[in-house]
Amino acid sequence: MIRSMYSGISGLKNFQTKLDVIGNNIANVNTYGFKKGRTVFKDLYSQTVAGATAPGDTRGGVNPKQVGLGSQISTIDTIHSAGSTQFTGNTLDLAIEGDGFFLVGDGDNEFYTRAGVFYLDQDGAIVDGDGRYLSGDAIIIPPDATSLSIGQNGQVAYVLAGTLTDGPVINLYKFNNPGGLEKAGGNLYRESPNSGDPNEGAPGGANGHGVIKSGSLEMSNVDLSEEFTEMIVAQRGFQANTRIITTSDEILQELVNLKR
């Protein structure tokens, strides 16, 4: 009975974690560039009551007899599938169609993001909402420039003194394992020992980087119908594990009452 109670406790902890992940997904359903999380379970250790035996001359083989001891968290994945694109008409709203991340930095720290909400500061530099420079270095737009545009290949262009001028090229960064990136908050990721090194390349180039869509933003890839379904499953799983604990407690109570 004690063993089954601890199995139930492990299930409670795991389903609580699953509900935490689901709650975070739902909270970020309208967060630009957000990538949903997914909780994966695996079984815990199994106690071997009797081992397997091989077939003999007069008797066939016997399978092992094992009792599982509960479950545990296998992984909490970040699903990097693309979200839908929302048109905004704002030139500095940038969406990535395909693979890749924007690089933003403040000189000391560099981060990667899919949320392409950018602005111009008073010096004409393209920055995110927290003042980090796009591409890590300041991309300066002259204050008297007009008709700012950003092409699918990341080429910044503007009209200066009546002349169309090409600015620098807003490169993208790919990772061999984007699921290995570490979330840093604020729609930002940082590379980790398992993400691989960033592969820099021009948007739409030969290395498979995505293209940039100016005037649009990538929405969250959270599917509310899927999250609500998973929430119901997690809730019922949580309830079932509480039933394991209460049932085991009732049986233990009966055993204690045998002495009377």
mmCIF file of C-alpha atoms in Angstrom, residues 26-256:
data_model
loop_
_atom_site.group_PDB
_atom_site.id
_atom_site.type_symbol
_atom_site.label_atom_id
_atom_site.label_comp_id
_atom_site.label_asym_id
_atom_site.label_seq_id
_atom_site.Cartn_x
_atom_site.Cartn_y
_atom_site.Cartn_z
ATOM 1 C CA ILE A 26 -2.535 29.726 -22.321
ATOM 2 C CA ALA A 27 -1.211 32.877 -20.636
ATOM 3 C CA ASN A 28 0.962 33.525 -23.708
ATOM 4 C CA VAL A 29 -1.640 32.762 -26.368
ATOM 5 C CA ASN A 30 -1.334 36.363 -27.652
ATOM 6 C CA THR A 31 2.408 36.820 -27.047
ATOM 7 C CA TYR A 32 4.222 37.585 -30.309
ATOM 8 C CA GLY A 33 6.789 34.935 -31.238
ATOM 9 C CA PHE A 34 5.962 32.703 -28.248
ATOM 10 C CA LYS A 35 6.663 28.982 -28.619
ATOM 11 C CA LYS A 36 4.540 26.588 -26.596
ATOM 12 C CA GLY A 37 5.845 24.037 -24.131
ATOM 13 C CA ARG A 38 5.043 20.337 -23.899
ATOM 14 C CA THR A 39 5.444 17.960 -20.951
ATOM 15 C CA VAL A 40 6.501 14.360 -21.580
ATOM 16 C CA PHE A 41 6.315 11.654 -18.886
ATOM 17 C CA LYS A 42 8.223 8.409 -18.440
ATOM 18 C CA ASP A 43 7.896 5.608 -15.929
ATOM 19 C CA LEU A 44 10.009 5.457 -12.804
ATOM 20 C CA TYR A 45 11.952 2.454 -11.577
ATOM 21 C CA SER A 46 10.328 -0.969 -11.467
ATOM 22 C CA GLN A 47 10.788 -3.420 -8.624
ATOM 23 C CA THR A 48 11.536 -6.917 -9.888
ATOM 24 C CA VAL A 49 9.507 -9.509 -8.020
ATOM 25 C CA ALA A 50 10.855 -12.377 -10.118
ATOM 26 C CA GLY A 51 13.297 -12.398 -12.986
ATOM 27 C CA ALA A 52 12.850 -13.895 -16.432
ATOM 28 C CA THR A 53 13.884 -17.464 -17.169
ATOM 29 C CA ALA A 54 14.903 -18.998 -20.471
ATOM 30 C CA PRO A 55 13.075 -21.971 -22.015
ATOM 31 C CA GLY A 56 14.319 -25.399 -21.003
ATOM 32 C CA ASP A 57 13.974 -28.914 -22.325
ATOM 33 C CA THR A 58 10.674 -29.557 -20.585
ATOM 34 C CA ARG A 59 9.317 -26.075 -19.844
ATOM 35 C CA GLY A 60 8.966 -22.789 -21.702
ATOM 36 C CA GLY A 61 10.418 -19.451 -20.695
ATOM 37 C CA VAL A 62 8.897 -17.148 -18.095
ATOM 38 C CA ASN A 63 8.610 -13.386 -18.364
ATOM 39 C CA PRO A 64 9.868 -11.119 -15.577
ATOM 40 C CA LYS A 65 7.437 -9.975 -12.890
ATOM 41 C CA GLN A 66 7.874 -6.287 -12.118
ATOM 42 C CA VAL A 67 5.897 -3.675 -10.228
ATOM 43 C CA GLY A 68 6.273 -0.053 -11.337
ATOM 44 C CA LEU A 69 7.022 2.618 -8.751
ATOM 45 C CA GLY A 70 5.411 5.625 -10.411
ATOM 46 C CA SER A 71 6.243 8.169 -13.099
ATOM 47 C CA GLN A 72 8.586 11.087 -13.623
ATOM 48 C CA ILE A 73 9.127 13.997 -15.994
ATOM 49 C CA SER A 74 11.037 12.947 -19.093
ATOM 50 C CA THR A 75 11.275 16.306 -20.900
ATOM 51 C CA ILE A 76 9.654 19.712 -21.033
ATOM 52 C CA ASP A 77 10.013 20.552 -24.709
ATOM 53 C CA THR A 78 9.770 23.873 -26.486
ATOM 54 C CA ILE A 79 7.858 23.363 -29.739
ATOM 55 C CA HIS A 80 9.318 25.649 -32.401
ATOM 56 C CA SER A 81 6.600 25.246 -35.013
ATOM 57 C CA ALA A 82 5.691 28.438 -36.830
ATOM 58 C CA GLY A 83 2.872 30.648 -35.599
ATOM 59 C CA SER A 84 0.461 32.429 -37.901
ATOM 60 C CA THR A 85 1.473 35.796 -39.351
ATOM 61 C CA GLN A 86 -0.499 38.927 -38.495
ATOM 62 C CA PHE A 87 -0.281 41.949 -40.792
ATOM 63 C CA THR A 88 0.292 45.243 -38.950
ATOM 64 C CA GLY A 89 1.477 47.629 -41.659
ATOM 65 C CA ASN A 90 4.252 48.930 -39.382
ATOM 66 C CA THR A 91 7.582 48.773 -41.224
ATOM 67 C CA LEU A 92 9.581 47.874 -38.116
ATOM 68 C CA ASP A 93 7.314 44.951 -37.248
ATOM 69 C CA LEU A 94 9.235 41.980 -38.622
ATOM 70 C CA ALA A 95 8.146 38.355 -38.943
ATOM 71 C CA ILE A 96 10.383 35.451 -39.928
ATOM 72 C CA GLU A 97 8.878 33.079 -42.467
ATOM 73 C CA GLY A 98 10.941 29.924 -42.088
ATOM 74 C CA ASP A 99 13.868 29.056 -39.828
ATOM 75 C CA GLY A 100 15.947 31.485 -37.854
ATOM 76 C CA PHE A 101 16.004 34.017 -35.029
ATOM 77 C CA PHE A 102 16.732 37.716 -34.697
ATOM 78 C CA LEU A 103 19.785 38.630 -32.644
ATOM 79 C CA VAL A 104 19.407 41.411 -30.075
ATOM 80 C CA GLY A 105 22.071 42.634 -27.692
ATOM 81 C CA ASP A 106 23.157 45.402 -25.357
ATOM 82 C CA GLY A 107 26.910 45.099 -25.726
ATOM 83 C CA ASP A 108 27.318 42.687 -22.816
ATOM 84 C CA ASN A 109 24.660 40.066 -23.515
ATOM 85 C CA GLU A 110 23.243 38.623 -26.695
ATOM 86 C CA PHE A 111 19.858 36.939 -27.067
ATOM 87 C CA TYR A 112 17.782 35.416 -29.844
ATOM 88 C CA THR A 113 14.101 36.000 -30.483
ATOM 89 C CA ARG A 114 11.266 35.392 -32.935
ATOM 90 C CA ALA A 115 9.335 38.405 -31.673
ATOM 91 C CA GLY A 116 10.096 41.078 -34.255
ATOM 92 C CA VAL A 117 8.608 44.112 -32.495
ATOM 93 C CA PHE A 118 11.207 46.841 -33.107
ATOM 94 C CA TYR A 119 11.386 50.621 -32.787
ATOM 95 C CA LEU A 120 13.681 53.551 -33.528
ATOM 96 C CA ASP A 121 15.324 55.273 -30.568
ATOM 97 C CA GLN A 122 16.223 58.975 -30.550
ATOM 98 C CA ASP A 123 19.533 58.235 -32.295
ATOM 99 C CA GLY A 124 17.793 56.357 -35.093
ATOM 100 C CA ALA A 125 18.977 52.938 -33.927
ATOM 101 C CA ILE A 126 16.654 49.943 -34.384
ATOM 102 C CA VAL A 127 15.955 48.494 -30.924
ATOM 103 C CA ASP A 128 13.530 46.157 -29.202
ATOM 104 C CA GLY A 129 11.158 47.215 -26.448
ATOM 105 C CA ASP A 130 13.944 47.058 -23.842
ATOM 106 C CA GLY A 131 16.446 49.062 -25.882
ATOM 107 C CA ARG A 132 18.549 46.154 -27.113
ATOM 108 C CA TYR A 133 20.078 46.711 -30.537
ATOM 109 C CA LEU A 134 18.884 44.577 -33.424
ATOM 110 C CA SER A 135 21.772 42.399 -34.698
ATOM 111 C CA GLY A 136 23.751 43.267 -31.573
ATOM 112 C CA ASP A 137 25.196 46.476 -33.079
ATOM 113 C CA ALA A 138 23.455 49.747 -33.713
ATOM 114 C CA ILE A 139 21.771 49.921 -37.128
ATOM 115 C CA ILE A 140 21.386 53.674 -37.498
ATOM 116 C CA ILE A 141 18.702 55.263 -39.657
ATOM 117 C CA PRO A 142 19.552 58.931 -40.363
ATOM 118 C CA PRO A 143 16.997 61.256 -38.736
ATOM 119 C CA ASP A 144 16.218 62.999 -42.042
ATOM 120 C CA ALA A 145 15.698 59.709 -43.916
ATOM 121 C CA THR A 146 12.278 58.922 -45.348
ATOM 122 C CA SER A 147 10.494 55.926 -46.888
ATOM 123 C CA LEU A 148 12.157 53.332 -44.660
ATOM 124 C CA SER A 149 11.739 49.769 -45.935
ATOM 125 C CA ILE A 150 13.112 46.330 -45.072
ATOM 126 C CA GLY A 151 13.239 43.688 -47.793
ATOM 127 C CA GLN A 152 12.699 39.961 -47.534
ATOM 128 C CA ASN A 153 16.477 39.514 -47.698
ATOM 129 C CA GLY A 154 16.927 41.793 -44.684
ATOM 130 C CA GLN A 155 18.140 44.759 -46.733
ATOM 131 C CA VAL A 156 17.392 48.073 -45.013
ATOM 132 C CA ALA A 157 16.709 50.895 -47.458
ATOM 133 C CA TYR A 158 15.592 54.499 -47.136
ATOM 134 C CA VAL A 159 15.470 57.737 -49.087
ATOM 135 C CA LEU A 160 18.089 60.284 -48.034
ATOM 136 C CA ALA A 161 18.311 63.690 -49.724
ATOM 137 C CA GLY A 162 16.109 62.395 -52.506
ATOM 138 C CA THR A 163 18.338 59.361 -53.164
ATOM 139 C CA LEU A 164 17.452 55.750 -52.436
ATOM 140 C CA THR A 165 20.139 54.484 -50.078
ATOM 141 C CA ASP A 166 20.876 50.918 -49.035
ATOM 142 C CA GLY A 167 21.602 50.437 -45.360
ATOM 143 C CA PRO A 168 23.026 47.326 -43.665
ATOM 144 C CA VAL A 169 21.548 43.808 -44.019
ATOM 145 C CA ILE A 170 18.429 42.846 -40.107
ATOM 146 C CA ASN A 171 21.102 38.620 -40.630
ATOM 147 C CA LEU A 172 19.243 35.705 -39.093
ATOM 148 C CA TYR A 173 20.637 32.941 -36.890
ATOM 149 C CA LYS A 174 19.853 29.229 -37.008
ATOM 150 C CA PHE A 175 20.629 26.457 -34.540
ATOM 151 C CA ASN A 176 21.051 22.744 -35.144
ATOM 152 C CA ASN A 177 18.809 22.120 -32.132
ATOM 153 C CA PRO A 178 16.519 25.096 -31.462
ATOM 154 C CA GLY A 179 14.727 23.000 -28.848
ATOM 155 C CA GLY A 180 17.951 23.160 -26.822
ATOM 156 C CA LEU A 181 17.823 26.954 -26.502
ATOM 157 C CA GLU A 182 17.299 28.243 -22.972
ATOM 158 C CA LYS A 183 14.399 30.604 -22.342
ATOM 159 C CA ALA A 184 15.589 33.861 -20.823
ATOM 160 C CA GLY A 185 12.215 35.602 -20.412
ATOM 161 C CA GLY A 186 10.897 38.540 -22.380
ATOM 162 C CA ASN A 187 10.508 36.470 -25.591
ATOM 163 C CA LEU A 188 14.272 35.871 -25.531
ATOM 164 C CA TYR A 189 16.427 32.764 -25.821
ATOM 165 C CA ARG A 190 20.090 32.177 -25.129
ATOM 166 C CA GLU A 191 22.264 29.439 -26.548
ATOM 167 C CA SER A 192 22.958 26.431 -24.356
ATOM 168 C CA PRO A 193 25.477 23.565 -24.442
ATOM 169 C CA ASN A 194 22.927 21.466 -26.368
ATOM 170 C CA SER A 195 21.586 24.043 -28.824
ATOM 171 C CA GLY A 196 24.691 24.153 -30.983
ATOM 172 C CA ASP A 197 26.449 27.293 -32.151
ATOM 173 C CA PRO A 198 24.469 29.975 -33.983
ATOM 174 C CA ASN A 199 24.681 29.738 -37.757
ATOM 175 C CA GLU A 200 24.548 33.259 -39.147
ATOM 176 C CA GLY A 201 23.208 33.854 -42.623
ATOM 177 C CA ALA A 202 21.328 36.240 -44.863
ATOM 178 C CA PRO A 203 17.536 35.842 -44.936
ATOM 179 C CA GLY A 204 16.479 33.633 -47.823
ATOM 180 C CA GLY A 205 20.074 32.593 -48.458
ATOM 181 C CA ALA A 206 21.490 29.236 -49.493
ATOM 182 C CA ASN A 207 21.888 28.071 -45.889
ATOM 183 C CA GLY A 208 18.143 27.683 -45.379
ATOM 184 C CA HIS A 209 17.458 30.791 -43.316
ATOM 185 C CA GLY A 210 13.912 32.109 -43.509
ATOM 186 C CA VAL A 211 12.840 35.343 -45.129
ATOM 187 C CA ILE A 212 11.746 38.538 -43.381
ATOM 188 C CA LYS A 213 8.255 39.925 -43.790
ATOM 189 C CA SER A 214 8.184 43.606 -42.909
ATOM 190 C CA GLY A 215 4.907 44.992 -41.602
ATOM 191 C CA SER A 216 3.910 41.689 -40.005
ATOM 192 C CA LEU A 217 4.383 39.844 -36.721
ATOM 193 C CA GLU A 218 4.487 36.150 -35.899
ATOM 194 C CA MET A 219 1.780 35.154 -33.466
ATOM 195 C CA SER A 220 2.078 32.574 -30.700
ATOM 196 C CA ASN A 221 1.880 28.957 -31.873
ATOM 197 C CA VAL A 222 -0.412 28.036 -28.961
ATOM 198 C CA ASP A 223 -3.607 26.266 -30.058
ATOM 199 C CA LEU A 224 -6.257 26.953 -27.422
ATOM 200 C CA SER A 225 -8.407 23.951 -28.351
ATOM 201 C CA GLU A 226 -5.397 21.678 -27.927
ATOM 202 C CA GLU A 227 -4.410 23.282 -24.628
ATOM 203 C CA PHE A 228 -7.926 22.982 -23.187
ATOM 204 C CA THR A 229 -8.018 19.316 -24.172
ATOM 205 C CA GLU A 230 -4.643 18.689 -22.547
ATOM 206 C CA MET A 231 -5.813 20.572 -19.463
ATOM 207 C CA ILE A 232 -8.828 18.269 -19.111
ATOM 208 C CA VAL A 233 -6.606 15.208 -19.493
ATOM 209 C CA ALA A 234 -4.159 16.549 -16.892
ATOM 210 C CA GLN A 235 -6.985 17.410 -14.502
ATOM 211 C CA ARG A 236 -8.459 13.895 -14.738
ATOM 212 C CA GLY A 237 -5.009 12.378 -14.338
ATOM 213 C CA PHE A 238 -4.476 14.451 -11.209
ATOM 214 C CA GLN A 239 -7.838 13.349 -9.825
ATOM 215 C CA ALA A 240 -7.109 9.689 -10.583
ATOM 216 C CA ASN A 241 -3.829 9.862 -8.690
ATOM 217 C CA THR A 242 -5.536 11.426 -5.685
ATOM 218 C CA ARG A 243 -7.936 8.455 -5.792
ATOM 219 C CA ILE A 244 -4.958 6.087 -5.615
ATOM 220 C CA ILE A 245 -3.777 7.809 -2.450
ATOM 221 C CA THR A 246 -7.185 7.896 -0.754
ATOM 222 C CA THR A 247 -7.920 4.265 -1.675
ATOM 223 C CA SER A 248 -4.556 3.116 -0.337
ATOM 224 C CA ASP A 249 -5.214 5.083 2.851
ATOM 225 C CA GLU A 250 -8.588 3.403 3.292
ATOM 226 C CA ILE A 251 -7.032 -0.052 2.894
ATOM 227 C CA LEU A 252 -4.333 0.803 5.433
ATOM 228 C CA GLN A 253 -7.044 1.953 7.800
ATOM 229 C CA GLU A 254 -8.796 -1.416 7.417
ATOM 230 C CA LEU A 255 -5.543 -3.195 8.209
ATOM 231 C CA VAL A 256 -5.106 -1.120 11.354
#
